[in-house]
Amino acid sequence: MDELILVKLGGSVITDKKKPYTARMDVIERLAREVHRARGQKDFKLIVGHGGGSFPHQAASKYQTQKGVVDESSYEGIAMVQNDAARLNRIVVDAFLRNGERAISVQPSSGAVTRNSKIVRWDTEAVKVMLSNRLLPVPYGDVAMDTAKGCSIISTEEIFSYLAPALRAKRIILVGKVDGVLDSSGKVVPVISRKNFCDVKGCLKGSDGADVTGGMLHKVEMMLELAGSGVRSEVINGLVAGNLERALLGKDVLKTEIR
Ligand code: IPE
């Protein structure tokens, strides 16, 4: 079977997190082009997920959606977050279509069920068929129906934590706007494993703007957990042209590896 790679385009790369509802069209377009070029050179299966950035994070923090249903307005919040997340998804899917990829939207909120923010059920049969037909599934950070607290927010990392074992993916690429995970002096930490996690933990912060899913620390912790079952993750800079294409082709890129 061909290798399956899970790529996340971070919300901070594909949107301007400081300006509500602002997509970085030039960046999305270039990343879509890079993916298409890489796919032209090498055969691999791919899922491109993306974060919400300045689209759903606004409503999610206003309605505290990650806390669950807290009052009557929470239901309005669920609907608003879902709509805002889906709006950005259409923009991303459109860009991939324009660049020659058979991108197909996968809406987590209509299939994934969470319990206290962890995905506990999601029928992935449709995604498997998409992959075997060379389609490019595009899931995204979304709201979810939660059996314990009514609703929750699922980040793309949480989505990948569920999909990687379900689809037997062994490689994840997180595309951010810095060169990797940075230490306190701003240098890229080349490798993070259980051994040095405690040392680097203190340097990891959240991100700018309204972010309800916890920034870099949350990402690294989730990826470390996956590393326990043999999934290798990389954090690369998507603002450097050519980085994603090189990473997909297994070429050398400045990055942090989590293993
Ligand atoms: C956040 O998803 C989704 C919502 C707020 C609905 P992510 O956690 O994957 O997104 P970014 O990368 O932080 O924007």
PDB file of C-alpha atoms and ligand atoms in Angstrom:
ATOM      1  CA  MET A   1       0.000   0.000   0.000  1.00  0.00           C
ATOM      2  CA  ASP A   2       1.183   3.553  -0.736  1.00  0.00           C
ATOM      3  CA  GLU A   3       2.338   5.679   2.143  1.00  0.00           C
ATOM      4  CA  LEU A   4      -0.345   7.946   3.630  1.00  0.00           C
ATOM      5  CA  ILE A   5       0.740  11.397   4.783  1.00  0.00           C
ATOM      6  CA  LEU A   6      -1.426  13.683   6.922  1.00  0.00           C
ATOM      7  CA  VAL A   7      -0.701  17.380   6.439  1.00  0.00           C
ATOM      8  CA  LYS A   8      -2.089  20.189   8.567  1.00  0.00           C
ATOM      9  CA  LEU A   9      -2.097  23.711   7.215  1.00  0.00           C
ATOM     10  CA  GLY A  10      -2.094  25.742  10.424  1.00  0.00           C
ATOM     11  CA  GLY A  11      -4.719  28.417  10.921  1.00  0.00           C
ATOM     12  CA  SER A  12      -1.967  30.956  11.538  1.00  0.00           C
ATOM     13  CA  VAL A  13      -0.470  30.262   8.100  1.00  0.00           C
ATOM     14  CA  ILE A  14      -3.598  30.276   5.980  1.00  0.00           C
ATOM     15  CA  THR A  15      -5.348  33.172   7.752  1.00  0.00           C
ATOM     16  CA  ASP A  16      -4.344  36.415   9.362  1.00  0.00           C
ATOM     17  CA  LYS A  17      -5.104  35.531  12.966  1.00  0.00           C
ATOM     18  CA  LYS A  18      -5.289  39.182  13.959  1.00  0.00           C
ATOM     19  CA  LYS A  19      -7.934  40.076  11.370  1.00  0.00           C
ATOM     20  CA  PRO A  20     -11.256  38.243  11.671  1.00  0.00           C
ATOM     21  CA  TYR A  21     -12.291  36.258   8.591  1.00  0.00           C
ATOM     22  CA  THR A  22      -9.156  37.044   6.603  1.00  0.00           C
ATOM     23  CA  ALA A  23      -7.687  34.247   4.513  1.00  0.00           C
ATOM     24  CA  ARG A  24      -4.139  34.557   3.194  1.00  0.00           C
ATOM     25  CA  MET A  25      -5.077  33.709  -0.369  1.00  0.00           C
ATOM     26  CA  ASP A  26      -1.539  33.936  -1.757  1.00  0.00           C
ATOM     27  CA  VAL A  27      -0.246  31.450   0.826  1.00  0.00           C
ATOM     28  CA  ILE A  28      -3.140  28.995   0.379  1.00  0.00           C
ATOM     29  CA  GLU A  29      -2.705  29.131  -3.391  1.00  0.00           C
ATOM     30  CA  ARG A  30       1.054  28.498  -3.172  1.00  0.00           C
ATOM     31  CA  LEU A  31       0.685  25.617  -0.705  1.00  0.00           C
ATOM     32  CA  ALA A  32      -1.921  24.011  -2.986  1.00  0.00           C
ATOM     33  CA  ARG A  33       0.517  24.367  -5.887  1.00  0.00           C
ATOM     34  CA  GLU A  34       3.318  22.788  -3.855  1.00  0.00           C
ATOM     35  CA  VAL A  35       1.134  19.828  -2.932  1.00  0.00           C
ATOM     36  CA  HIS A  36       0.151  19.318  -6.559  1.00  0.00           C
ATOM     37  CA  ARG A  37       3.764  19.501  -7.727  1.00  0.00           C
ATOM     38  CA  ALA A  38       4.873  16.965  -5.104  1.00  0.00           C
ATOM     39  CA  ARG A  39       2.056  14.613  -6.062  1.00  0.00           C
ATOM     40  CA  GLY A  40       3.216  14.846  -9.671  1.00  0.00           C
ATOM     41  CA  GLN A  41       6.674  13.578  -8.684  1.00  0.00           C
ATOM     42  CA  LYS A  42       5.856  10.859  -6.194  1.00  0.00           C
ATOM     43  CA  ASP A  43       2.989   8.480  -5.548  1.00  0.00           C
ATOM     44  CA  PHE A  44       1.545   8.788  -2.058  1.00  0.00           C
ATOM     45  CA  LYS A  45      -1.836   9.092  -0.433  1.00  0.00           C
ATOM     46  CA  LEU A  46      -2.593  12.370   1.225  1.00  0.00           C
ATOM     47  CA  ILE A  47      -5.022  14.088   3.541  1.00  0.00           C
ATOM     48  CA  VAL A  48      -4.707  17.858   3.857  1.00  0.00           C
ATOM     49  CA  GLY A  49      -6.418  19.108   7.009  1.00  0.00           C
ATOM     50  CA  HIS A  50      -6.431  22.717   8.073  1.00  0.00           C
ATOM     51  CA  GLY A  51      -6.920  24.870  11.123  1.00  0.00           C
ATOM     52  CA  GLY A  52      -9.499  27.563  11.600  1.00  0.00           C
ATOM     53  CA  GLY A  53      -7.373  30.629  12.250  1.00  0.00           C
ATOM     54  CA  SER A  54      -9.343  33.860  12.272  1.00  0.00           C
ATOM     55  CA  PHE A  55     -12.542  32.188  11.034  1.00  0.00           C
ATOM     56  CA  PRO A  56     -14.075  29.860  13.698  1.00  0.00           C
ATOM     57  CA  HIS A  57     -11.877  30.915  16.615  1.00  0.00           C
ATOM     58  CA  GLN A  58     -13.877  34.176  16.956  1.00  0.00           C
ATOM     59  CA  ALA A  59     -17.248  32.541  17.577  1.00  0.00           C
ATOM     60  CA  ALA A  60     -15.637  29.639  19.468  1.00  0.00           C
ATOM     61  CA  SER A  61     -14.162  32.002  22.036  1.00  0.00           C
ATOM     62  CA  LYS A  62     -17.279  34.224  22.203  1.00  0.00           C
ATOM     63  CA  TYR A  63     -19.555  31.248  22.949  1.00  0.00           C
ATOM     64  CA  GLN A  64     -16.893  29.219  24.847  1.00  0.00           C
ATOM     65  CA  THR A  65     -17.734  26.276  22.649  1.00  0.00           C
ATOM     66  CA  GLN A  66     -14.807  24.178  23.915  1.00  0.00           C
ATOM     67  CA  LYS A  67     -16.355  24.212  27.402  1.00  0.00           C
ATOM     68  CA  GLY A  68     -19.514  22.547  26.123  1.00  0.00           C
ATOM     69  CA  VAL A  69     -23.114  23.690  26.337  1.00  0.00           C
ATOM     70  CA  VAL A  70     -22.990  26.294  29.101  1.00  0.00           C
ATOM     71  CA  ASP A  71     -26.292  28.094  28.441  1.00  0.00           C
ATOM     72  CA  GLU A  72     -28.969  28.526  25.786  1.00  0.00           C
ATOM     73  CA  SER A  73     -26.692  30.655  23.566  1.00  0.00           C
ATOM     74  CA  SER A  74     -24.278  27.718  23.231  1.00  0.00           C
ATOM     75  CA  TYR A  75     -26.500  26.225  20.530  1.00  0.00           C
ATOM     76  CA  GLU A  76     -26.260  29.391  18.491  1.00  0.00           C
ATOM     77  CA  GLY A  77     -22.487  29.160  19.050  1.00  0.00           C
ATOM     78  CA  ILE A  78     -22.344  25.614  17.699  1.00  0.00           C
ATOM     79  CA  ALA A  79     -24.068  26.729  14.508  1.00  0.00           C
ATOM     80  CA  MET A  80     -21.891  29.835  14.120  1.00  0.00           C
ATOM     81  CA  VAL A  81     -18.624  27.968  14.672  1.00  0.00           C
ATOM     82  CA  GLN A  82     -19.625  25.270  12.222  1.00  0.00           C
ATOM     83  CA  ASN A  83     -20.499  27.821   9.570  1.00  0.00           C
ATOM     84  CA  ASP A  84     -17.297  29.837  10.026  1.00  0.00           C
ATOM     85  CA  ALA A  85     -15.094  26.725   9.936  1.00  0.00           C
ATOM     86  CA  ALA A  86     -16.843  25.519   6.790  1.00  0.00           C
ATOM     87  CA  ARG A  87     -16.421  28.894   5.073  1.00  0.00           C
ATOM     88  CA  LEU A  88     -12.655  28.657   5.353  1.00  0.00           C
ATOM     89  CA  ASN A  89     -12.779  25.023   4.258  1.00  0.00           C
ATOM     90  CA  ARG A  90     -14.529  26.000   1.001  1.00  0.00           C
ATOM     91  CA  ILE A  91     -11.795  28.566   0.348  1.00  0.00           C
ATOM     92  CA  VAL A  92      -9.083  25.928   0.866  1.00  0.00           C
ATOM     93  CA  VAL A  93     -10.867  23.251  -1.186  1.00  0.00           C
ATOM     94  CA  ASP A  94     -11.436  25.748  -4.020  1.00  0.00           C
ATOM     95  CA  ALA A  95      -7.725  26.597  -4.097  1.00  0.00           C
ATOM     96  CA  PHE A  96      -6.741  22.918  -4.325  1.00  0.00           C
ATOM     97  CA  LEU A  97      -9.271  22.355  -7.106  1.00  0.00           C
ATOM     98  CA  ARG A  98      -7.875  25.313  -9.055  1.00  0.00           C
ATOM     99  CA  ASN A  99      -4.418  23.776  -8.724  1.00  0.00           C
ATOM    100  CA  GLY A 100      -5.339  20.409 -10.155  1.00  0.00           C
ATOM    101  CA  GLU A 101      -6.079  18.395  -6.997  1.00  0.00           C
ATOM    102  CA  ARG A 102      -9.303  16.428  -6.631  1.00  0.00           C
ATOM    103  CA  ALA A 103      -9.938  17.938  -3.234  1.00  0.00           C
ATOM    104  CA  ILE A 104     -13.027  16.873  -1.349  1.00  0.00           C
ATOM    105  CA  SER A 105     -14.324  18.469   1.837  1.00  0.00           C
ATOM    106  CA  VAL A 106     -14.680  16.236   4.902  1.00  0.00           C
ATOM    107  CA  GLN A 107     -16.831  17.879   7.572  1.00  0.00           C
ATOM    108  CA  PRO A 108     -15.848  16.514  11.011  1.00  0.00           C
ATOM    109  CA  SER A 109     -18.868  17.994  12.839  1.00  0.00           C
ATOM    110  CA  SER A 110     -21.304  15.871  10.870  1.00  0.00           C
ATOM    111  CA  GLY A 111     -19.538  12.567  11.540  1.00  0.00           C
ATOM    112  CA  ALA A 112     -17.219  12.716  14.537  1.00  0.00           C
ATOM    113  CA  VAL A 113     -18.588  12.256  18.058  1.00  0.00           C
ATOM    114  CA  THR A 114     -16.518  13.376  21.035  1.00  0.00           C
ATOM    115  CA  ARG A 115     -16.573  12.602  24.733  1.00  0.00           C
ATOM    116  CA  ASN A 116     -14.922  15.360  26.779  1.00  0.00           C
ATOM    117  CA  SER A 117     -13.255  16.701  23.618  1.00  0.00           C
ATOM    118  CA  LYS A 118     -11.736  13.354  22.528  1.00  0.00           C
ATOM    119  CA  ILE A 119     -13.112  11.819  19.354  1.00  0.00           C
ATOM    120  CA  VAL A 120     -14.620   8.490  20.351  1.00  0.00           C
ATOM    121  CA  ARG A 121     -16.465   7.573  17.159  1.00  0.00           C
ATOM    122  CA  TRP A 122     -16.173   8.490  13.504  1.00  0.00           C
ATOM    123  CA  ASP A 123     -16.945   6.257  10.575  1.00  0.00           C
ATOM    124  CA  THR A 124     -13.919   6.648   8.311  1.00  0.00           C
ATOM    125  CA  GLU A 125     -15.104   4.316   5.556  1.00  0.00           C
ATOM    126  CA  ALA A 126     -15.912   7.229   3.220  1.00  0.00           C
ATOM    127  CA  VAL A 127     -12.413   8.702   3.734  1.00  0.00           C
ATOM    128  CA  LYS A 128     -10.851   5.296   2.975  1.00  0.00           C
ATOM    129  CA  VAL A 129     -12.759   5.067  -0.294  1.00  0.00           C
ATOM    130  CA  MET A 130     -11.781   8.645  -1.175  1.00  0.00           C
ATOM    131  CA  LEU A 131      -8.124   7.770  -0.618  1.00  0.00           C
ATOM    132  CA  SER A 132      -8.281   4.627  -2.705  1.00  0.00           C
ATOM    133  CA  ASN A 133      -9.793   6.704  -5.521  1.00  0.00           C
ATOM    134  CA  ARG A 134      -6.962   9.262  -5.414  1.00  0.00           C
ATOM    135  CA  LEU A 135      -9.190  11.982  -4.053  1.00  0.00           C
ATOM    136  CA  LEU A 136      -7.713  14.460  -1.583  1.00  0.00           C
ATOM    137  CA  PRO A 137      -9.794  14.559   1.615  1.00  0.00           C
ATOM    138  CA  VAL A 138      -9.739  17.968   3.333  1.00  0.00           C
ATOM    139  CA  PRO A 139     -10.977  17.837   6.968  1.00  0.00           C
ATOM    140  CA  TYR A 140     -10.585  20.786   9.318  1.00  0.00           C
ATOM    141  CA  GLY A 141     -10.741  21.985  12.907  1.00  0.00           C
ATOM    142  CA  ASP A 142     -14.442  22.122  13.711  1.00  0.00           C
ATOM    143  CA  VAL A 143     -17.121  21.964  16.383  1.00  0.00           C
ATOM    144  CA  ALA A 144     -18.254  18.482  17.439  1.00  0.00           C
ATOM    145  CA  MET A 145     -21.212  16.961  19.217  1.00  0.00           C
ATOM    146  CA  ASP A 146     -19.993  15.766  22.622  1.00  0.00           C
ATOM    147  CA  THR A 147     -21.755  13.023  24.580  1.00  0.00           C
ATOM    148  CA  ALA A 148     -20.564  14.367  27.948  1.00  0.00           C
ATOM    149  CA  LYS A 149     -20.751  18.169  27.686  1.00  0.00           C
ATOM    150  CA  GLY A 150     -22.931  18.780  24.655  1.00  0.00           C
ATOM    151  CA  CYS A 151     -20.345  20.215  22.293  1.00  0.00           C
ATOM    152  CA  SER A 152     -16.600  20.613  21.939  1.00  0.00           C
ATOM    153  CA  ILE A 153     -13.965  21.973  19.614  1.00  0.00           C
ATOM    154  CA  ILE A 154     -11.812  19.507  17.744  1.00  0.00           C
ATOM    155  CA  SER A 155      -8.478  20.740  16.470  1.00  0.00           C
ATOM    156  CA  THR A 156      -6.907  19.304  13.350  1.00  0.00           C
ATOM    157  CA  GLU A 157      -4.375  17.591  15.661  1.00  0.00           C
ATOM    158  CA  GLU A 158      -7.224  15.847  17.492  1.00  0.00           C
ATOM    159  CA  ILE A 159      -8.669  14.830  14.124  1.00  0.00           C
ATOM    160  CA  PHE A 160      -5.280  13.419  13.095  1.00  0.00           C
ATOM    161  CA  SER A 161      -4.930  11.613  16.424  1.00  0.00           C
ATOM    162  CA  TYR A 162      -8.055   9.716  15.493  1.00  0.00           C
ATOM    163  CA  LEU A 163      -7.378   9.314  11.767  1.00  0.00           C
ATOM    164  CA  ALA A 164      -3.719   8.242  11.971  1.00  0.00           C
ATOM    165  CA  PRO A 165      -4.368   4.899  13.701  1.00  0.00           C
ATOM    166  CA  ALA A 166      -7.688   4.375  11.886  1.00  0.00           C
ATOM    167  CA  LEU A 167      -6.030   4.830   8.476  1.00  0.00           C
ATOM    168  CA  ARG A 168      -2.594   3.498   9.474  1.00  0.00           C
ATOM    169  CA  ALA A 169      -0.795   6.738   8.691  1.00  0.00           C
ATOM    170  CA  LYS A 170       2.769   6.934   9.968  1.00  0.00           C
ATOM    171  CA  ARG A 171       3.659  10.476   9.007  1.00  0.00           C
ATOM    172  CA  ILE A 172       2.223  13.882   9.895  1.00  0.00           C
ATOM    173  CA  ILE A 173       3.445  17.253   8.666  1.00  0.00           C
ATOM    174  CA  LEU A 174       2.321  20.314  10.622  1.00  0.00           C
ATOM    175  CA  VAL A 175       2.724  23.434   8.522  1.00  0.00           C
ATOM    176  CA  GLY A 176       3.114  26.519  10.690  1.00  0.00           C
ATOM    177  CA  LYS A 177       4.554  29.982  10.323  1.00  0.00           C
ATOM    178  CA  VAL A 178       7.861  29.405  12.096  1.00  0.00           C
ATOM    179  CA  ASP A 179      10.755  27.081  11.278  1.00  0.00           C
ATOM    180  CA  GLY A 180       9.742  24.451  13.828  1.00  0.00           C
ATOM    181  CA  VAL A 181       9.402  24.348  17.587  1.00  0.00           C
ATOM    182  CA  LEU A 182      11.629  27.097  18.970  1.00  0.00           C
ATOM    183  CA  ASP A 183      13.605  27.062  22.205  1.00  0.00           C
ATOM    184  CA  SER A 184      13.857  30.069  24.537  1.00  0.00           C
ATOM    185  CA  SER A 185      16.620  31.622  22.430  1.00  0.00           C
ATOM    186  CA  GLY A 186      14.546  31.296  19.265  1.00  0.00           C
ATOM    187  CA  LYS A 187      16.506  28.346  17.828  1.00  0.00           C
ATOM    188  CA  VAL A 188      14.754  25.385  16.230  1.00  0.00           C
ATOM    189  CA  VAL A 189      14.712  22.268  18.407  1.00  0.00           C
ATOM    190  CA  PRO A 190      15.614  19.562  15.863  1.00  0.00           C
ATOM    191  CA  VAL A 191      14.028  16.599  17.664  1.00  0.00           C
ATOM    192  CA  ILE A 192      11.482  16.332  20.460  1.00  0.00           C
ATOM    193  CA  SER A 193      10.938  12.988  22.123  1.00  0.00           C
ATOM    194  CA  ARG A 194       9.797  11.858  25.562  1.00  0.00           C
ATOM    195  CA  LYS A 195      13.433  12.248  26.644  1.00  0.00           C
ATOM    196  CA  ASN A 196      13.736  16.004  26.153  1.00  0.00           C
ATOM    197  CA  PHE A 197      10.076  17.033  26.310  1.00  0.00           C
ATOM    198  CA  CYS A 198      10.314  18.292  29.885  1.00  0.00           C
ATOM    199  CA  ASP A 199      13.248  20.546  28.926  1.00  0.00           C
ATOM    200  CA  VAL A 200      11.489  22.109  25.948  1.00  0.00           C
ATOM    201  CA  LYS A 201       8.043  22.276  27.534  1.00  0.00           C
ATOM    202  CA  GLY A 202       8.766  25.553  29.326  1.00  0.00           C
ATOM    203  CA  CYS A 203       9.530  27.294  26.015  1.00  0.00           C
ATOM    204  CA  LEU A 204       6.294  26.377  24.289  1.00  0.00           C
ATOM    205  CA  LYS A 205       3.613  29.022  24.155  1.00  0.00           C
ATOM    206  CA  GLY A 206       0.205  29.506  22.635  1.00  0.00           C
ATOM    207  CA  SER A 207      -0.355  31.556  19.520  1.00  0.00           C
ATOM    208  CA  ASP A 208      -1.553  35.069  18.840  1.00  0.00           C
ATOM    209  CA  GLY A 209      -5.182  36.112  18.403  1.00  0.00           C
ATOM    210  CA  ALA A 210      -8.184  34.213  19.742  1.00  0.00           C
ATOM    211  CA  ASP A 211      -7.101  30.565  19.907  1.00  0.00           C
ATOM    212  CA  VAL A 212      -9.241  28.086  21.771  1.00  0.00           C
ATOM    213  CA  THR A 213      -7.213  24.990  20.986  1.00  0.00           C
ATOM    214  CA  GLY A 214      -4.073  25.815  22.895  1.00  0.00           C
ATOM    215  CA  GLY A 215      -1.156  26.686  20.569  1.00  0.00           C
ATOM    216  CA  MET A 216       2.135  24.842  20.198  1.00  0.00           C
ATOM    217  CA  LEU A 217       2.216  23.015  23.544  1.00  0.00           C
ATOM    218  CA  HIS A 218      -1.064  21.260  22.781  1.00  0.00           C
ATOM    219  CA  LYS A 219       0.180  20.272  19.327  1.00  0.00           C
ATOM    220  CA  VAL A 220       3.460  18.836  20.590  1.00  0.00           C
ATOM    221  CA  GLU A 221       1.773  16.870  23.377  1.00  0.00           C
ATOM    222  CA  MET A 222      -0.663  15.281  20.956  1.00  0.00           C
ATOM    223  CA  MET A 223       2.061  14.423  18.486  1.00  0.00           C
ATOM    224  CA  LEU A 224       4.201  12.892  21.244  1.00  0.00           C
ATOM    225  CA  GLU A 225       1.313  10.666  22.178  1.00  0.00           C
ATOM    226  CA  LEU A 226       1.057   9.484  18.579  1.00  0.00           C
ATOM    227  CA  ALA A 227       4.824   8.944  18.476  1.00  0.00           C
ATOM    228  CA  GLY A 228       4.229   6.171  21.009  1.00  0.00           C
ATOM    229  CA  SER A 229       2.467   4.221  18.277  1.00  0.00           C
ATOM    230  CA  GLY A 230       5.114   4.869  15.646  1.00  0.00           C
ATOM    231  CA  VAL A 231       3.751   8.038  14.013  1.00  0.00           C
ATOM    232  CA  ARG A 232       6.468  10.527  13.103  1.00  0.00           C
ATOM    233  CA  SER A 233       5.511  14.225  13.009  1.00  0.00           C
ATOM    234  CA  GLU A 234       7.321  17.202  11.605  1.00  0.00           C
ATOM    235  CA  VAL A 235       6.732  20.904  12.214  1.00  0.00           C
ATOM    236  CA  ILE A 236       7.795  23.015   9.229  1.00  0.00           C
ATOM    237  CA  ASN A 237       7.477  26.627   8.111  1.00  0.00           C
ATOM    238  CA  GLY A 238       4.828  27.077   5.444  1.00  0.00           C
ATOM    239  CA  LEU A 239       5.762  30.688   4.810  1.00  0.00           C
ATOM    240  CA  VAL A 240       9.033  29.540   3.198  1.00  0.00           C
ATOM    241  CA  ALA A 241       8.254  28.755  -0.435  1.00  0.00           C
ATOM    242  CA  GLY A 242       9.061  25.188  -1.412  1.00  0.00           C
ATOM    243  CA  ASN A 243       9.193  23.804   2.145  1.00  0.00           C
ATOM    244  CA  LEU A 244       5.990  21.788   1.970  1.00  0.00           C
ATOM    245  CA  GLU A 245       6.855  20.356  -1.431  1.00  0.00           C
ATOM    246  CA  ARG A 246      10.308  19.330  -0.213  1.00  0.00           C
ATOM    247  CA  ALA A 247       8.950  17.816   2.984  1.00  0.00           C
ATOM    248  CA  LEU A 248       6.357  15.792   1.070  1.00  0.00           C
ATOM    249  CA  LEU A 249       9.110  14.447  -1.176  1.00  0.00           C
ATOM    250  CA  GLY A 250      11.228  13.512   1.857  1.00  0.00           C
ATOM    251  CA  LYS A 251      13.883  16.115   1.072  1.00  0.00           C
ATOM    252  CA  ASP A 252      15.777  18.045   3.717  1.00  0.00           C
ATOM    253  CA  VAL A 253      13.883  20.949   5.318  1.00  0.00           C
ATOM    254  CA  LEU A 254      14.527  22.985   8.453  1.00  0.00           C
ATOM    255  CA  LYS A 255      12.100  21.453  10.947  1.00  0.00           C
ATOM    256  CA  THR A 256      11.369  19.939  14.330  1.00  0.00           C
ATOM    257  CA  GLU A 257      10.775  16.237  14.293  1.00  0.00           C
ATOM    258  CA  ILE A 258       8.575  14.734  17.003  1.00  0.00           C
ATOM    259  CA  ARG A 259       9.188  11.039  17.489  1.00  0.00           C
TER     260      ARG A 259
HETATM  261  C1  IPE B   1      -9.612  25.044  15.496  1.00  0.00           C
HETATM  262  O1  IPE B   1      -8.888  24.113  14.786  1.00  0.00           O
HETATM  263  C2  IPE B   1     -11.044  24.889  15.139  1.00  0.00           C
HETATM  264  C3  IPE B   1     -12.029  25.793  15.746  1.00  0.00           C
HETATM  265  C4  IPE B   1     -11.822  26.794  16.534  1.00  0.00           C
HETATM  266  C5  IPE B   1     -13.392  25.483  15.393  1.00  0.00           C
HETATM  267  P1  IPE B   1      -7.298  24.062  14.876  1.00  0.00           P
HETATM  268  O2  IPE B   1      -6.859  24.069  16.301  1.00  0.00           O
HETATM  269  O3  IPE B   1      -6.862  22.913  14.045  1.00  0.00           O
HETATM  270  O4  IPE B   1      -6.916  25.426  14.188  1.00  0.00           O
HETATM  271  P2  IPE B   1      -5.689  26.451  14.335  1.00  0.00           P
HETATM  272  O5  IPE B   1      -4.554  25.946  13.527  1.00  0.00           O
HETATM  273  O6  IPE B   1      -5.363  26.564  15.807  1.00  0.00           O
HETATM  274  O7  IPE B   1      -6.248  27.731  13.788  1.00  0.00           O
END
